[in-house]
C-alpha positions as a Python dict, from the first residue, in 0.01 Angstrom:
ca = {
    (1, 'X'): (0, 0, 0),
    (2, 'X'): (95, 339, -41),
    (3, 'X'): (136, 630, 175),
    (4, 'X'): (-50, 869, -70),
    (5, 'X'): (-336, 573, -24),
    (6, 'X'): (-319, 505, 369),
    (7, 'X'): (-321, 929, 401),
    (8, 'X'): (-605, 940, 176),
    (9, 'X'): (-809, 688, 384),
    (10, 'X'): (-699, 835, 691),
    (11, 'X'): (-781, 1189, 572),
    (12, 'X'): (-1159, 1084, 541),
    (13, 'X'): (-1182, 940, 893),
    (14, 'X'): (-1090, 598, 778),
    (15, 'X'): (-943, 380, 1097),
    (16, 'X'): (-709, 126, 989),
    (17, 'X'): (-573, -215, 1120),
    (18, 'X'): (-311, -448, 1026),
    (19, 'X'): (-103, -709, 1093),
    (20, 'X'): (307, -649, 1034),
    (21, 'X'): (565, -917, 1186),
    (22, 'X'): (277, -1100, 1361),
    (23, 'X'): (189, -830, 1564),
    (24, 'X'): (-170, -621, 1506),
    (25, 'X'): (-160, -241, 1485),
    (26, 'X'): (-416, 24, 1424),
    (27, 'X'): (-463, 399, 1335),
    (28, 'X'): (-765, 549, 1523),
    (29, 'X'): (-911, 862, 1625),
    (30, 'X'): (-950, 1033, 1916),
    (31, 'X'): (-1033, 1403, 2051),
    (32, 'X'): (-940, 1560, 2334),
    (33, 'X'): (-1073, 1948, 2476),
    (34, 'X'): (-1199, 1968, 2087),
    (35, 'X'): (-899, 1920, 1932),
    (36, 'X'): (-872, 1559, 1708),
    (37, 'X'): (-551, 1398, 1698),
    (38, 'X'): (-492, 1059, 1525),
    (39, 'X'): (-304, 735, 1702),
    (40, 'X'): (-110, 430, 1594),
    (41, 'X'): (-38, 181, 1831),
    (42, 'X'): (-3, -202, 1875),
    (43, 'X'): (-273, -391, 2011),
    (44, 'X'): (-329, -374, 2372),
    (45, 'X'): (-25, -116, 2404),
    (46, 'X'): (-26, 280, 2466),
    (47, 'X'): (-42, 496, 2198),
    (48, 'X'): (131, 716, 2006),
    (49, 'X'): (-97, 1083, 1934),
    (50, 'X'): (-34, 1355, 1631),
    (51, 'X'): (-229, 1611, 1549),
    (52, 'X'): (-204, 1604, 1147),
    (53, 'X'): (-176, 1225, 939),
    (54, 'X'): (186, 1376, 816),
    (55, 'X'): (324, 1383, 1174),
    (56, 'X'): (205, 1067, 1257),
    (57, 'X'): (340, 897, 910),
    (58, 'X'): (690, 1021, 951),
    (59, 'X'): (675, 897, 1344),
    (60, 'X'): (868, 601, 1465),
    (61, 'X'): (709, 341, 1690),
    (62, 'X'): (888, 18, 1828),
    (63, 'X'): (1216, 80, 1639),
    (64, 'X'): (976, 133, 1286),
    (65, 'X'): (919, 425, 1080),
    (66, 'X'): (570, 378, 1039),
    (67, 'X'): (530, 520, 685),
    (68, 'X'): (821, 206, 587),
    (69, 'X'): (589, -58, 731),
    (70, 'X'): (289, 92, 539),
    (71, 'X'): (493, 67, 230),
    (72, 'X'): (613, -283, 257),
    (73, 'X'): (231, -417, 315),
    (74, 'X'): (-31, -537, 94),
    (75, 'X'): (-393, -520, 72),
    (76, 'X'): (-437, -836, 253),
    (77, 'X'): (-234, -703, 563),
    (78, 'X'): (-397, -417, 561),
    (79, 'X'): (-831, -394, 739),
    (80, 'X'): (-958, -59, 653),
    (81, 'X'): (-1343, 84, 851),
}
């Protein structure tokens, strides 16, 4: 998948899951005192909170860049609501 297609989905209030080394991650929403931010996180683990889908693309999370792990997935890995 590509980042131009993940930001897209993510742009239009997509959440996203996916599996990447046999581990499950997810991009979700959240708000907080009226301001949105978006998270990524693994399963069951804290999160990670930007304000803009650009910050949290370029981000690194357990030793990852998360825009290279969207990169190197495919559809399959990838659960989009």
């Amino acid at each position: 998948m590509t980042i131009a297609e993940i930001k897209d989905l993510l742009e239009h209030g997509h959440e996203i899951e996916f599996n990447f080394n046999g581990k499950e991650y997810s991009f979700t929403f959240g708000s907080v005192e009226g301001k949105r931010f978006v998270a990524f996180c693994e399963f069951y683990k804290p999160d990670i909170e930007f304000e803009t889908v650009d910050e949290i693309l370029a981000a690194e999370y357990d030793g990852f860049k998360i825009a290279d792990v969207i990169e190197s997935l495919s559809d399959e890995d990838i659960y989009i609501f």
